[in-house]
Tab-separated table of C-alpha atoms in Angstrom:
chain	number	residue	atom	x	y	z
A	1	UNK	CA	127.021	106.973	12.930
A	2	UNK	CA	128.892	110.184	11.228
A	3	UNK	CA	130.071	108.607	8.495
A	4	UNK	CA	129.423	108.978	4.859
A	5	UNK	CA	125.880	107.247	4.149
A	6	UNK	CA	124.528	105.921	0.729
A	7	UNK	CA	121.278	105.018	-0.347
A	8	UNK	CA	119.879	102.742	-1.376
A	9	UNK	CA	122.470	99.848	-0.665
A	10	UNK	CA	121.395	97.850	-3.797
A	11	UNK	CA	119.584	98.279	-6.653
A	12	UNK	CA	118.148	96.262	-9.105
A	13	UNK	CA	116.454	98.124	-12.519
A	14	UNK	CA	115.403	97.141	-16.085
A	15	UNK	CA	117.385	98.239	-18.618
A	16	UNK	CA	116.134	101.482	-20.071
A	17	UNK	CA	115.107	102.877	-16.862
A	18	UNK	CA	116.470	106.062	-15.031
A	19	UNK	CA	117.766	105.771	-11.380
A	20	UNK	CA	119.116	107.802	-8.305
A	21	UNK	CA	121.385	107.369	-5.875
A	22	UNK	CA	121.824	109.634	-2.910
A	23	UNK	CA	125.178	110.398	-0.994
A	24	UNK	CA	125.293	112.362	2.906
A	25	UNK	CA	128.909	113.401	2.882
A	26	UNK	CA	130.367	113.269	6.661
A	27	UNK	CA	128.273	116.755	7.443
A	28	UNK	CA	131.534	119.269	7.874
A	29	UNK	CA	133.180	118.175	4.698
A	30	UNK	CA	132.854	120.545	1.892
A	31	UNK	CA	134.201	117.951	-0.613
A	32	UNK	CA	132.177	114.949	-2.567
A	33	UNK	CA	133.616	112.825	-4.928
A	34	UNK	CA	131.377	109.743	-7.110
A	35	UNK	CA	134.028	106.559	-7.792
A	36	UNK	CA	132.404	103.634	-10.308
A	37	UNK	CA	133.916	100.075	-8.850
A	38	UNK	CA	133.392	96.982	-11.563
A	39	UNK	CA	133.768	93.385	-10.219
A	40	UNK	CA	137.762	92.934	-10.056
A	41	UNK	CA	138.373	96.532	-10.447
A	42	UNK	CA	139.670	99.647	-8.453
A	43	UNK	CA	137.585	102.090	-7.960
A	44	UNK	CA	137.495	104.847	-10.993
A	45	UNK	CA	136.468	108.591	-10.504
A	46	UNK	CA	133.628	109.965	-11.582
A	47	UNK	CA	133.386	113.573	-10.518
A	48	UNK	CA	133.966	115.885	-7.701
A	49	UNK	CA	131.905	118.724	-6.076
A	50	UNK	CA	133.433	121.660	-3.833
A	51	UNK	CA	130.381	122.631	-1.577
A	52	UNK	CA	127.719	123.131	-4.201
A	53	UNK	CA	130.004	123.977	-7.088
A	54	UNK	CA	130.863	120.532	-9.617
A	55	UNK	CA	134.251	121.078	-10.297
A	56	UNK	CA	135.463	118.241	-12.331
A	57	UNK	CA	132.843	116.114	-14.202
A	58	UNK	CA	134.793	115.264	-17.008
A	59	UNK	CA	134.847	112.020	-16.021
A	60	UNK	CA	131.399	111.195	-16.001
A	61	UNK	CA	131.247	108.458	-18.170
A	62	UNK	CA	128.389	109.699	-20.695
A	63	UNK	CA	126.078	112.080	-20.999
A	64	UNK	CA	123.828	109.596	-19.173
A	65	UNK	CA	125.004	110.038	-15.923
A	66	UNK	CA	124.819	113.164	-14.180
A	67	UNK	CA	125.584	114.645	-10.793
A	68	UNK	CA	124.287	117.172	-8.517
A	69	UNK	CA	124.778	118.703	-4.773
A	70	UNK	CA	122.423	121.351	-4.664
A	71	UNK	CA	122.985	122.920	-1.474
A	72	UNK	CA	126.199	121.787	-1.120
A	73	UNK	CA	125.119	118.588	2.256
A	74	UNK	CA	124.075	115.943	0.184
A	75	UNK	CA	124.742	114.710	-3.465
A	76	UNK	CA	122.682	112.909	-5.948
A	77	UNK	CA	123.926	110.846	-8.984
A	78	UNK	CA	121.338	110.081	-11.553
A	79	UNK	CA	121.993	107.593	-14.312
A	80	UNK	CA	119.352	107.782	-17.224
A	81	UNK	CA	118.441	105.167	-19.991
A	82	UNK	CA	120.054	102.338	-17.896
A	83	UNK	CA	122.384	99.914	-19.758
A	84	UNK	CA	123.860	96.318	-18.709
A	85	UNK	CA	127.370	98.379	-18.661
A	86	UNK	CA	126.400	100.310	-16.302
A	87	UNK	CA	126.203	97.855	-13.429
A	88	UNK	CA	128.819	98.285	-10.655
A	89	UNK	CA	128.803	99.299	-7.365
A	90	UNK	CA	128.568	103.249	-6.887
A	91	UNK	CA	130.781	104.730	-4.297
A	92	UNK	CA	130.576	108.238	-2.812
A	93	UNK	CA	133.571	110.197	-0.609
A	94	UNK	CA	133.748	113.309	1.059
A	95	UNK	CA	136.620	114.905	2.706
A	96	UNK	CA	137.880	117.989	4.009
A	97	UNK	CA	139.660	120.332	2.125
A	98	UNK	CA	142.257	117.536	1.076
A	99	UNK	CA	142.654	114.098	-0.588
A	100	UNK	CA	141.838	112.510	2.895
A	101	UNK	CA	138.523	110.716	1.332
A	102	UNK	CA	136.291	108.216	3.868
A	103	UNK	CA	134.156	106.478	1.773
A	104	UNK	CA	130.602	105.268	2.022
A	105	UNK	CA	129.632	101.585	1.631
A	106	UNK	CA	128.457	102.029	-1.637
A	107	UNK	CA	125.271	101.464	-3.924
A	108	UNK	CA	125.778	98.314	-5.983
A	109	UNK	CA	123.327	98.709	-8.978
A	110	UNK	CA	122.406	95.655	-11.321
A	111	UNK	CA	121.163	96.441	-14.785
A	112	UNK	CA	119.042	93.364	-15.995
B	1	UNK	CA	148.281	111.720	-15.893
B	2	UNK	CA	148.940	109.576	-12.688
B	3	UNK	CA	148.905	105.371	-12.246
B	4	UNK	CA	148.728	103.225	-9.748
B	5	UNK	CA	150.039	99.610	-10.279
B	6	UNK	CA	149.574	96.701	-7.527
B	7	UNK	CA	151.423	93.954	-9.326
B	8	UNK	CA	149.996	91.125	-7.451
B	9	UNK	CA	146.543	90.290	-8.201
B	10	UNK	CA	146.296	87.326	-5.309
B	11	UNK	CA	148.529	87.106	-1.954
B	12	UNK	CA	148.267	83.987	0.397
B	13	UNK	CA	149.858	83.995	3.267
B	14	UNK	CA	149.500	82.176	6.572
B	15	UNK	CA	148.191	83.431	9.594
B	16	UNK	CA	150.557	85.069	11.818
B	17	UNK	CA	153.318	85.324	8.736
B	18	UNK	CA	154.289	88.952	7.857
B	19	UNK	CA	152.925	90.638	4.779
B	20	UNK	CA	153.869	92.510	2.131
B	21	UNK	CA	151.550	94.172	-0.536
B	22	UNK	CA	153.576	96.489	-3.090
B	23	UNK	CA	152.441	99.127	-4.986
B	24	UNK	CA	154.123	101.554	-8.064
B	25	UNK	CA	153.028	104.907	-9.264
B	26	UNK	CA	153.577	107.028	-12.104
B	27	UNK	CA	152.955	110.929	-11.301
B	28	UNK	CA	155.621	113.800	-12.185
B	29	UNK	CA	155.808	115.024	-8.664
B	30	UNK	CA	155.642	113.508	-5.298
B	31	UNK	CA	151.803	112.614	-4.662
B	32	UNK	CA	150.013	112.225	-1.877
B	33	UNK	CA	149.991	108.323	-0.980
B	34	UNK	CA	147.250	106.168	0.733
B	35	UNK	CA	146.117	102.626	1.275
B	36	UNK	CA	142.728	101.278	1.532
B	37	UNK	CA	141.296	98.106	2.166
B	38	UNK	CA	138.068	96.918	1.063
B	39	UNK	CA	135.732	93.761	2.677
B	40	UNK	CA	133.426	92.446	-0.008
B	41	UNK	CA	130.426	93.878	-0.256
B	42	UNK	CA	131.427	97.184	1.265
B	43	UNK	CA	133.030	100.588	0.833
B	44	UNK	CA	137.109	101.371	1.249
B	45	UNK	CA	138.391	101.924	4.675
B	46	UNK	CA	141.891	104.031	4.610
B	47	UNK	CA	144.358	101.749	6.617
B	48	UNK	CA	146.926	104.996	5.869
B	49	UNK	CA	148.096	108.172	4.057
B	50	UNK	CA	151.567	109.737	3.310
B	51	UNK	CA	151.424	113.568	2.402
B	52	UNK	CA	154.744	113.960	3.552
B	53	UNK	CA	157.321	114.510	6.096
B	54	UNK	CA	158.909	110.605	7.489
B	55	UNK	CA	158.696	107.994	5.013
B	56	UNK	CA	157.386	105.342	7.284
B	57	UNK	CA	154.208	105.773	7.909
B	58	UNK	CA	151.945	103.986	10.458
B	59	UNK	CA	148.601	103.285	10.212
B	60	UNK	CA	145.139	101.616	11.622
B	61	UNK	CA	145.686	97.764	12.379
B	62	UNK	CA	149.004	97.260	12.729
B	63	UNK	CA	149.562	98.040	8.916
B	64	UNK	CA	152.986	100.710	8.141
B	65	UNK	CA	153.825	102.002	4.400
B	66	UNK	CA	157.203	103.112	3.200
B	67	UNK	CA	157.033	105.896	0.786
B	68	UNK	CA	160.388	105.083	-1.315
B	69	UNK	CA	160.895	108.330	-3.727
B	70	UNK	CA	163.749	106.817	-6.485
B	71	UNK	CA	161.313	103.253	-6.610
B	72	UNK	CA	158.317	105.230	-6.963
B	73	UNK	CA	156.606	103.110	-4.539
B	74	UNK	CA	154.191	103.080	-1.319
B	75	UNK	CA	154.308	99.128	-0.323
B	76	UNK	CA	151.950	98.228	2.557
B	77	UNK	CA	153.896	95.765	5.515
B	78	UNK	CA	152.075	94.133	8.403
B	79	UNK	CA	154.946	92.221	10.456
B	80	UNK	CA	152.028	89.478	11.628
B	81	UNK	CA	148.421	88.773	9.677
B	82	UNK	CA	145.595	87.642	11.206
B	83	UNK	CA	142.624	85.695	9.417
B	84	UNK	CA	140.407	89.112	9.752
B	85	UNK	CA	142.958	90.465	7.773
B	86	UNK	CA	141.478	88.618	4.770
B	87	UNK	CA	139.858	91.578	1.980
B	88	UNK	CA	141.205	93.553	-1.158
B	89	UNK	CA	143.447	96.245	-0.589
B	90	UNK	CA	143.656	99.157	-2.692
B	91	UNK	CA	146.825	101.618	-3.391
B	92	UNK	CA	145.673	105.222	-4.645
B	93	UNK	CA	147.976	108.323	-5.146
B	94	UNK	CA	146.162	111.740	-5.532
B	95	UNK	CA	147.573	115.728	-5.839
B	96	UNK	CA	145.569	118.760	-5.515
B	97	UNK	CA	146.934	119.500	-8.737
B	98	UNK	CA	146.068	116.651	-10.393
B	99	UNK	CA	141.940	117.594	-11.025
B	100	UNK	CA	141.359	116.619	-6.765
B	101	UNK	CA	141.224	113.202	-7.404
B	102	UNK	CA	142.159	109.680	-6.395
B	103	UNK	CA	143.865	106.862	-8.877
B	104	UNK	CA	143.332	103.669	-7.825
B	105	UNK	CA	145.306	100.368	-8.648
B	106	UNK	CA	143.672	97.094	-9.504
B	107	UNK	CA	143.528	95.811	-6.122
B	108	UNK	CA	144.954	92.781	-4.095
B	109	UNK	CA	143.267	90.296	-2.859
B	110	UNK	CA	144.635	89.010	0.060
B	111	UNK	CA	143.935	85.319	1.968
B	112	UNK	CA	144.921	84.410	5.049
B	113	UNK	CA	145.596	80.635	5.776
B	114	UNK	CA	144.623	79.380	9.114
């Protein structure tokens, strides 16, 4: 499968804790974008990479969360001191030079 | 800044009827358009995109969008549904322009009646 792959698929943490989530972008797209889905909701941007640069992070929705796409294939999205808000399902994009985004299936985190 | 609004929250419909899902946007220029639809549990599969060029655009199912400039609107049609048609569909509008992003709207949830 070429798509775009997340891992892991669920996660469950304590509140407090720090976790990871990785994103493989389809492997010729220079372009990653994190999306935050709540239950009910549409999905709402986080931030956006261009191969390794982050261009747009203002999004990110504290100083808690944090991106990063070191070598510009894969992408991480850390979220530190975990709170109950934060639970949602995670959703990571890549595309080509455009707005033509396939998405992954998403890492649905639970904060307990 | 750019919206998206899906006014219906909930569609039924029964199998085999047509469909119609409408969504509005707000965005000073004409954005790129797309539709996405969503099983639960998973990630957003694009049904369709308008960039520009004809109107009507056709897409992966049997699902078309018209992109209406003076209504400011991208409304998904599918002339006959079919129960695996069932899932939340999403309406986003993006522009280069516009910080490379997507807006979303809240989402309809579609059922299909057997």
């Amino acid at each position: 499968d070429t798509g775009v792959s997340q891992d892991p698929r669920h996660k469950i943490t304590k509140r407090g804790q720090n976790v990871t989530f990785r994103c493989d972008p389809i492997s010729e797209h220079n372009r990653l974008y994190w999306y935050r889905q709540t239950l009910g909701q549409g999905p709402e941007f986080l931030t956006y990479f261009q191969n390794e640069a982050q261009l747009e992070k203002s999004r990110l929705l504290s100083d808690r969360f944090s991106a990063e796409r070191p070598k510009g294939s894969f992408s991480t999205l850390e979220i530190q001191r975990t709170e109950q808000g934060d639970s949602a399902m995670y959703l990571c994009a890549s595309s080509l030079e455009t707005l033509w985004a396939f998405f992954g299936q998403g890492t649905r985190l639970t904060v307990v | 800044a750019q919206s998206v609004t899906q006014p219906d929250i909930h569609i039924t419909v029964s199998e085999g009827a047509s469909l119609e899902l409408r969504c509005n946007y707000s965005y000073g220029a004409t954005p790129y358009l797309f539709w996405y639809v969503q099983s639960p549990g998973q990630g957003l599969q694009l049904l369709l995109k308008y960039f520009s060029g004809d109107t009507l655009v056709q897409g992966i199912k049997g699902f078309e969008a018209e992109f209406k400039r003076s209504q400011s609107s991208f409304n998904l049609r599918k002339p006959s549904v079919h129960w695996s048609d069932a899932a939340e569909y999403f309406c986003a509008v993006g522009h280069n322009n516009a910080g490379n992003m997507l807006t979303f709207g809240g989402g309809t949830r579609l059922m299909v009646k057997p």
